[in-house]
């Protein structure tokens, strides 16, 4: 099956490529000259659908989109939907992590709980009335400083109690087995059928 990934985030592309394996021929939307969709949704689900529809329309291929983020309890769910542009500039991971650590500077350990969330949406065509949608969440808490050099985005500041380390300290195969993205993809796969 040939799919376009409706994303400009290289971290998502490499994780989803590894997760999908060789049975799915996954192409970045940039290979077709497709730029970012405007994410006007009020939910991760809406934004995932907007991105998948945009890429499916532009390429004529089935499209997979990933809308994800970090929800921090002490910040009432922020950065949430705005995770990619939390510090102002879209995709500035360093600035986003700096802001997060700053906002939580006075928050005690017990209140630093957070989760990574991921919604995947698969459209067989732009007007597909039955998109496949799947969600995953990964529980953890926010560290006081960065740890590790793996992953991307907020991985250096996200501590996973289940693993006893930051997600940036996990080997890629462990993150890809246990992450919010892995959980969502496992559910999506269960619903995958060949396009008609
Ligand atoms: P596309 O919309 O082009 O896919 P994006 O990076 O703008 O890329 P989102 O709007 O879904 O994607 O924003 C997701 C944000 O959450 C972004 O800041 C990521 O770095 C972060 N994020 C998502 N999954 C993550 C993960 O597995 N580890 C660390 N950070 C993650």
Coordinates of C-alpha atoms and ligand atoms in Angstrom, one line a residue:
X1 CA 0.0 0.0 0.0
X2 CA 1.4 3.4 -1.0
X3 CA 0.6 6.2 1.5
X4 CA 1.5 9.9 1.8
X5 CA 2.4 11.1 5.3
X6 CA 0.6 14.4 5.8
X7 CA 3.4 15.8 8.0
X8 CA 6.5 18.0 7.7
X9 CA 7.9 16.7 11.0
X10 CA 10.9 14.5 10.3
X11 CA 10.7 12.9 13.8
X12 CA 7.2 11.7 13.0
X13 CA 8.2 10.4 9.6
X14 CA 11.1 8.3 10.9
X15 CA 9.0 6.9 13.7
X16 CA 6.0 6.1 11.5
X17 CA 8.3 4.5 8.9
X18 CA 9.8 2.2 11.5
X19 CA 6.4 1.4 13.0
X20 CA 4.8 0.6 9.6
X21 CA 7.6 -1.5 8.3
X22 CA 8.2 -2.5 4.7
X23 CA 4.6 -3.5 4.0
X24 CA 3.6 0.2 3.7
X25 CA 5.3 2.5 1.2
X26 CA 5.2 5.7 3.2
X27 CA 6.1 9.0 1.4
X28 CA 6.6 12.4 3.0
X29 CA 4.3 15.0 1.6
X30 CA 7.3 17.2 0.8
X31 CA 8.3 14.6 -1.9
X32 CA 5.2 15.8 -3.8
X33 CA 5.8 19.5 -3.0
X34 CA 2.9 19.6 -0.5
X35 CA 3.2 22.2 2.2
X36 CA 1.6 22.5 5.6
X37 CA -2.2 22.6 5.9
X38 CA -3.7 25.4 8.1
X39 CA -4.6 23.6 11.4
X40 CA -7.8 25.4 12.3
X41 CA -9.4 22.5 14.3
X42 CA -10.4 22.6 17.9
X43 CA -9.3 19.0 18.6
X44 CA -6.5 16.7 17.6
X45 CA -9.0 14.7 15.6
X46 CA -10.1 17.7 13.5
X47 CA -6.5 18.7 12.8
X48 CA -5.5 15.2 11.8
X49 CA -8.4 15.1 9.4
X50 CA -7.6 18.5 8.0
X51 CA -4.0 17.5 7.4
X52 CA -4.8 14.1 5.8
X53 CA -7.4 15.7 3.5
X54 CA -5.0 18.4 2.4
X55 CA -2.3 15.8 1.5
X56 CA -4.8 13.3 -0.2
X57 CA -6.3 16.1 -2.3
X58 CA -2.8 17.4 -3.4
X59 CA -1.3 14.0 -4.2
X60 CA -4.2 11.7 -5.2
X61 CA -2.9 9.1 -2.7
X62 CA -4.3 7.7 0.5
X63 CA -3.0 9.9 3.3
X64 CA -2.0 9.3 6.9
X65 CA -1.9 12.3 9.3
X66 CA -0.6 12.5 12.9
X67 CA -1.7 15.2 15.2
X68 CA 0.0 14.9 18.5
X69 CA 1.2 16.9 21.5
X70 CA 1.9 17.1 25.1
X71 CA -0.8 17.8 27.7
X72 CA 0.4 18.9 31.1
X73 CA -2.0 18.7 34.1
X74 CA -0.6 21.7 36.0
X75 CA -1.1 23.8 32.8
X76 CA -4.7 22.7 32.4
X77 CA -3.8 20.6 29.3
X78 CA -1.4 23.1 27.7
X79 CA 0.6 23.1 25.5
X80 CA -1.9 20.5 24.0
X81 CA -3.1 21.5 20.6
X82 CA -0.6 24.2 20.5
X83 CA 2.4 22.0 21.3
X84 CA 4.3 22.7 18.1
X85 CA 4.2 26.5 18.6
X86 CA 4.1 26.8 22.4
X87 CA 7.0 29.3 22.5
X88 CA 5.8 31.2 19.4
X89 CA 7.7 29.8 16.4
X90 CA 6.2 26.6 14.9
X91 CA 8.5 23.7 15.4
X92 CA 11.1 25.4 17.6
X93 CA 11.6 22.4 19.9
X94 CA 14.4 24.1 22.0
X95 CA 12.3 27.2 22.7
X96 CA 9.2 25.1 23.4
X97 CA 11.1 23.0 26.0
X98 CA 12.6 26.1 27.6
X99 CA 9.2 27.6 28.0
X100 CA 7.7 24.5 29.4
X101 CA 10.6 24.1 32.0
X102 CA 10.1 27.8 32.9
X103 CA 6.3 27.5 33.3
X104 CA 6.7 24.5 35.6
X105 CA 9.7 25.9 37.6
X106 CA 7.7 26.2 40.8
X107 CA 5.5 23.1 40.4
X108 CA 6.3 20.2 42.8
X109 CA 7.0 16.7 41.7
X110 CA 3.6 15.3 42.4
X111 CA 1.9 17.9 40.2
X112 CA 4.2 17.5 37.2
X113 CA 2.0 14.8 35.6
X114 CA 1.6 14.9 31.8
X115 CA 0.8 12.7 28.8
X116 CA 1.9 12.6 25.2
X117 CA -1.2 12.1 22.9
X118 CA -1.4 11.1 19.3
X119 CA -4.3 11.0 16.9
X120 CA -3.8 9.2 13.6
X121 CA -6.2 9.7 10.7
X122 CA -6.2 7.7 7.5
X123 CA -8.2 8.9 4.4
X124 CA -8.3 6.7 1.3
X125 CA -9.2 9.8 -0.7
X126 CA -10.0 13.4 0.0
X127 CA -13.8 12.9 0.2
X128 CA -13.5 9.5 2.1
X129 CA -16.6 9.6 4.3
X130 CA -15.2 6.8 6.5
X131 CA -11.8 7.9 7.7
X132 CA -10.0 5.6 10.1
X133 CA -9.1 7.4 13.3
X134 CA -7.1 6.0 16.3
X135 CA -5.8 7.6 19.4
X136 CA -3.0 6.8 21.9
X137 CA -1.8 8.4 25.1
X138 CA 1.5 7.9 27.1
X139 CA 1.5 8.8 30.8
X140 CA 4.5 10.5 32.4
X141 CA 5.7 13.6 34.1
X142 CA 7.8 16.7 33.2
X143 CA 11.4 16.7 34.3
X144 CA 13.2 19.8 35.8
X145 CA 15.9 19.7 33.1
X146 CA 16.5 18.0 29.7
X147 CA 17.8 14.4 29.7
X148 CA 18.9 12.3 26.7
X149 CA 19.6 12.9 23.1
X150 CA 17.1 10.7 21.2
X151 CA 13.7 11.3 19.8
X152 CA 12.5 14.8 19.0
X153 CA 10.3 17.6 20.3
X154 CA 9.5 17.3 24.0
X155 CA 11.2 13.9 24.5
X156 CA 14.1 15.3 26.6
X157 CA 11.7 16.7 29.2
X158 CA 9.2 13.8 29.4
X159 CA 9.9 11.2 32.1
X160 CA 8.3 7.8 31.6
X161 CA 7.8 6.1 35.0
X162 CA 7.2 2.8 33.2
X163 CA 10.7 3.0 31.8
X164 CA 12.4 4.9 34.6
X165 CA 14.0 7.5 32.2
X166 CA 13.3 10.4 29.8
X167 CA 11.8 9.4 26.5
X168 CA 14.8 10.9 24.8
X169 CA 16.9 8.3 26.7
X170 CA 15.0 5.4 25.3
X171 CA 16.4 3.3 22.4
X172 CA 14.2 4.1 19.3
X173 CA 12.8 0.5 19.3
X174 CA 11.6 0.9 22.8
X175 CA 9.9 4.3 22.2
X176 CA 8.4 2.8 19.0
X177 CA 7.0 -0.1 21.0
X178 CA 5.5 1.9 23.9
X179 CA 4.8 5.5 22.7
X180 CA 1.5 7.3 22.2
X181 CA 2.2 7.0 18.5
X182 CA 2.8 3.2 18.7
X183 CA -0.5 2.8 20.6
X184 CA -2.5 4.8 18.1
X185 CA -0.9 2.9 15.2
X186 CA -1.6 -0.5 16.6
X187 CA -5.3 0.5 16.8
X188 CA -5.3 2.0 13.3
X189 CA -3.7 -1.2 11.9
X190 CA -6.4 -3.3 13.4
X191 CA -8.9 -1.3 11.2
X192 CA -6.8 -1.2 8.0
X193 CA -8.5 -2.8 5.0
X194 CA -7.4 -2.4 1.4
X195 CA -9.0 0.6 -0.4
X196 CA -12.0 -0.1 -2.6
Ligands
LIG1 P1 2.9 18.2 11.2 O1 1.7 19.0 11.6 O2 3.6 18.7 10.0 O3 2.7 16.8 11.3 P2 4.0 19.3 13.7 O4 5.3 19.1 14.4 O5 3.5 20.7 13.5 O6 4.1 18.5 12.3 P3 1.7 18.8 15.5 O7 1.0 20.0 15.1 O8 1.0 17.5 15.6 O9 2.9 18.4 14.4 O10 2.5 19.1 16.8 C1 3.1 18.1 17.6 C2 3.9 18.7 18.7 O11 4.1 17.7 19.7 C3 5.3 19.0 18.2 O12 5.9 20.1 18.9 C4 6.1 17.8 18.5 O13 7.5 18.0 18.7 C5 5.4 17.3 19.8 N1 5.4 15.8 19.8 C6 4.6 15.0 19.2 N2 4.9 13.7 19.3 C7 6.1 13.7 20.0 C8 7.0 12.8 20.5 O14 6.8 11.5 20.2 N3 8.0 13.1 21.2 C9 8.2 14.4 21.5 N4 7.5 15.4 21.1 C10 6.4 15.1 20.4

